[in-house]
Structure formats: structure tokens, C-alpha cells
């Protein structure tokens, strides 16, 4: 009974860690996308302004 409970909490902790890592990866991708779009915007202004 207690082992099942421990395994459950362990699994939950792993799940939570995975979700946190996924959220961090999403944040990183979002910031990269924003930087790229800003870079291309500036490039566009410089070339075609």
C-alpha cells in the first residue's frame, strides 16, 4: 500500500518536473521567435525604408 503511494508521488514529481521543463522550453522558443521577428523587422526597415 505505502509503496504504491510512494511510486505515485514519485511519478507526480517527475510529471511536474517535466511540465516545468516544457514550460521553460516554450518560453525560450517564444523569446527566440520574438528576437528573430524583431531582427527581420529591423532588416526590412533598413533595406526598404
Short mmCIF file of N, CA and C in Angstrom, two decimals:
data_model
loop_
_atom_site.label_atom_id
_atom_site.label_comp_id
_atom_site.label_asym_id
_atom_site.label_seq_id
_atom_site.Cartn_x
_atom_site.Cartn_y
_atom_site.Cartn_z
N UNK A 1 0.84 -1.20 0.00
CA UNK A 1 0.00 0.00 0.00
C UNK A 1 0.88 1.26 0.00
N UNK A 2 1.82 1.32 0.92
CA UNK A 2 2.66 2.51 1.00
C UNK A 2 3.57 2.63 -0.22
N UNK A 3 4.03 1.48 -0.76
CA UNK A 3 4.93 1.53 -1.92
C UNK A 3 4.19 2.12 -3.12
N UNK A 4 2.94 1.73 -3.30
CA UNK A 4 2.12 2.28 -4.40
C UNK A 4 2.02 3.79 -4.23
N UNK A 5 1.81 4.20 -2.99
CA UNK A 5 1.68 5.63 -2.71
C UNK A 5 2.98 6.36 -3.04
N UNK A 6 4.11 5.80 -2.63
CA UNK A 6 5.41 6.42 -2.90
C UNK A 6 5.65 6.51 -4.40
N UNK A 7 5.36 5.42 -5.11
CA UNK A 7 5.55 5.42 -6.56
C UNK A 7 4.68 6.50 -7.21
N UNK A 8 3.44 6.62 -6.71
CA UNK A 8 2.54 7.64 -7.23
C UNK A 8 3.10 9.04 -7.05
N UNK A 9 3.59 9.33 -5.85
CA UNK A 9 4.12 10.67 -5.60
C UNK A 9 5.38 10.91 -6.43
N UNK A 10 6.20 9.87 -6.57
CA UNK A 10 7.41 9.99 -7.39
C UNK A 10 7.04 10.31 -8.82
N UNK A 11 6.07 9.59 -9.34
CA UNK A 11 5.61 9.81 -10.72
C UNK A 11 5.07 11.24 -10.87
N UNK A 12 4.32 11.66 -9.86
CA UNK A 12 3.76 13.01 -9.90
C UNK A 12 4.88 14.05 -9.94
N UNK A 13 5.89 13.82 -9.13
CA UNK A 13 7.01 14.76 -9.08
C UNK A 13 7.70 14.82 -10.43
N UNK A 14 7.91 13.63 -11.03
CA UNK A 14 8.53 13.59 -12.35
C UNK A 14 7.68 14.33 -13.37
N UNK A 15 6.37 14.12 -13.30
CA UNK A 15 5.45 14.79 -14.22
C UNK A 15 5.57 16.30 -14.07
N UNK A 16 5.57 16.76 -12.82
CA UNK A 16 5.63 18.20 -12.56
C UNK A 16 6.95 18.76 -13.09
N UNK A 17 8.04 18.03 -12.88
CA UNK A 17 9.34 18.50 -13.37
C UNK A 17 9.33 18.58 -14.89
N UNK A 18 8.73 17.57 -15.53
CA UNK A 18 8.65 17.57 -16.98
C UNK A 18 7.84 18.76 -17.48
N UNK A 19 6.73 19.05 -16.80
CA UNK A 19 5.91 20.18 -17.21
C UNK A 19 6.67 21.49 -17.06
N UNK A 20 7.43 21.61 -15.96
CA UNK A 20 8.20 22.84 -15.73
C UNK A 20 9.25 22.99 -16.83
N UNK A 21 9.91 21.88 -17.17
CA UNK A 21 10.93 21.93 -18.22
C UNK A 21 10.29 22.31 -19.55
N UNK A 22 9.12 21.74 -19.84
CA UNK A 22 8.43 22.04 -21.08
C UNK A 22 8.07 23.52 -21.13
N UNK A 23 7.60 24.05 -19.99
CA UNK A 23 7.22 25.46 -19.95
C UNK A 23 8.45 26.33 -20.20
N UNK A 24 9.59 25.95 -19.60
CA UNK A 24 10.81 26.72 -19.81
C UNK A 24 11.23 26.68 -21.28
N UNK A 25 11.13 25.50 -21.91
CA UNK A 25 11.47 25.37 -23.32
C UNK A 25 10.56 26.25 -24.17
N UNK A 26 9.27 26.26 -23.86
CA UNK A 26 8.33 27.09 -24.61
C UNK A 26 8.71 28.56 -24.47
N UNK A 27 9.07 28.98 -23.24
CA UNK A 27 9.45 30.37 -23.00
C UNK A 27 10.69 30.71 -23.84
N UNK A 28 11.65 29.80 -23.87
CA UNK A 28 12.87 30.02 -24.65
C UNK A 28 12.55 30.16 -26.13
N UNK A 29 11.70 29.25 -26.65
CA UNK A 29 11.33 29.32 -28.06
C UNK A 29 10.61 30.62 -28.37
N UNK A 30 9.74 31.04 -27.45
CA UNK A 30 8.99 32.28 -27.66
C UNK A 30 9.94 33.47 -27.73
N UNK A 31 10.91 33.52 -26.82
CA UNK A 31 11.85 34.65 -26.82
C UNK A 31 12.69 34.65 -28.09
N UNK A 32 13.09 33.45 -28.54
CA UNK A 32 13.87 33.36 -29.78
C UNK A 32 13.04 33.86 -30.96
N UNK A 33 11.75 33.47 -30.99
CA UNK A 33 10.88 33.91 -32.08
C UNK A 33 10.73 35.43 -32.06
N UNK A 34 10.56 36.00 -30.88
CA UNK A 34 10.42 37.45 -30.77
C UNK A 34 11.69 38.14 -31.25
N UNK A 35 12.84 37.63 -30.84
CA UNK A 35 14.10 38.22 -31.27
C UNK A 35 14.26 38.14 -32.78
N UNK A 36 13.91 36.98 -33.35
CA UNK A 36 14.03 36.83 -34.80
C UNK A 36 13.11 37.78 -35.54
N UNK A 37 11.88 37.89 -35.06
CA UNK A 37 10.93 38.78 -35.74
C UNK A 37 11.40 40.23 -35.64
N UNK A 38 11.92 40.63 -34.50
CA UNK A 38 12.42 41.99 -34.35
C UNK A 38 13.61 42.22 -35.29
N UNK A 39 14.48 41.21 -35.39
CA UNK A 39 15.63 41.31 -36.26
C UNK A 39 15.20 41.49 -37.72
N UNK A 40 14.24 40.66 -38.15
CA UNK A 40 13.78 40.76 -39.53
C UNK A 40 13.06 42.08 -39.79
N UNK A 41 12.35 42.58 -38.76
CA UNK A 41 11.66 43.87 -38.89
C UNK A 41 12.68 44.99 -39.12
N UNK A 42 13.74 44.97 -38.32
CA UNK A 42 14.79 45.99 -38.47
C UNK A 42 15.46 45.86 -39.84
N UNK A 43 15.72 44.60 -40.23
CA UNK A 43 16.32 44.36 -41.53
C UNK A 43 15.44 44.91 -42.65
N UNK A 44 14.15 44.67 -42.53
CA UNK A 44 13.19 45.16 -43.52
C UNK A 44 13.20 46.68 -43.57
N UNK A 45 13.21 47.31 -42.39
CA UNK A 45 13.23 48.79 -42.36
C UNK A 45 14.50 49.32 -43.01
N UNK A 46 15.63 48.69 -42.72
CA UNK A 46 16.90 49.16 -43.26
C UNK A 46 16.94 48.99 -44.78
N UNK A 47 16.45 47.87 -45.26
CA UNK A 47 16.54 47.60 -46.70
C UNK A 47 15.53 48.39 -47.51
N UNK A 48 14.31 48.54 -47.00
CA UNK A 48 13.24 49.07 -47.83
C UNK A 48 12.73 50.44 -47.39
N UNK A 49 13.33 51.00 -46.34
CA UNK A 49 12.84 52.31 -45.89
C UNK A 49 13.37 53.41 -46.81
#
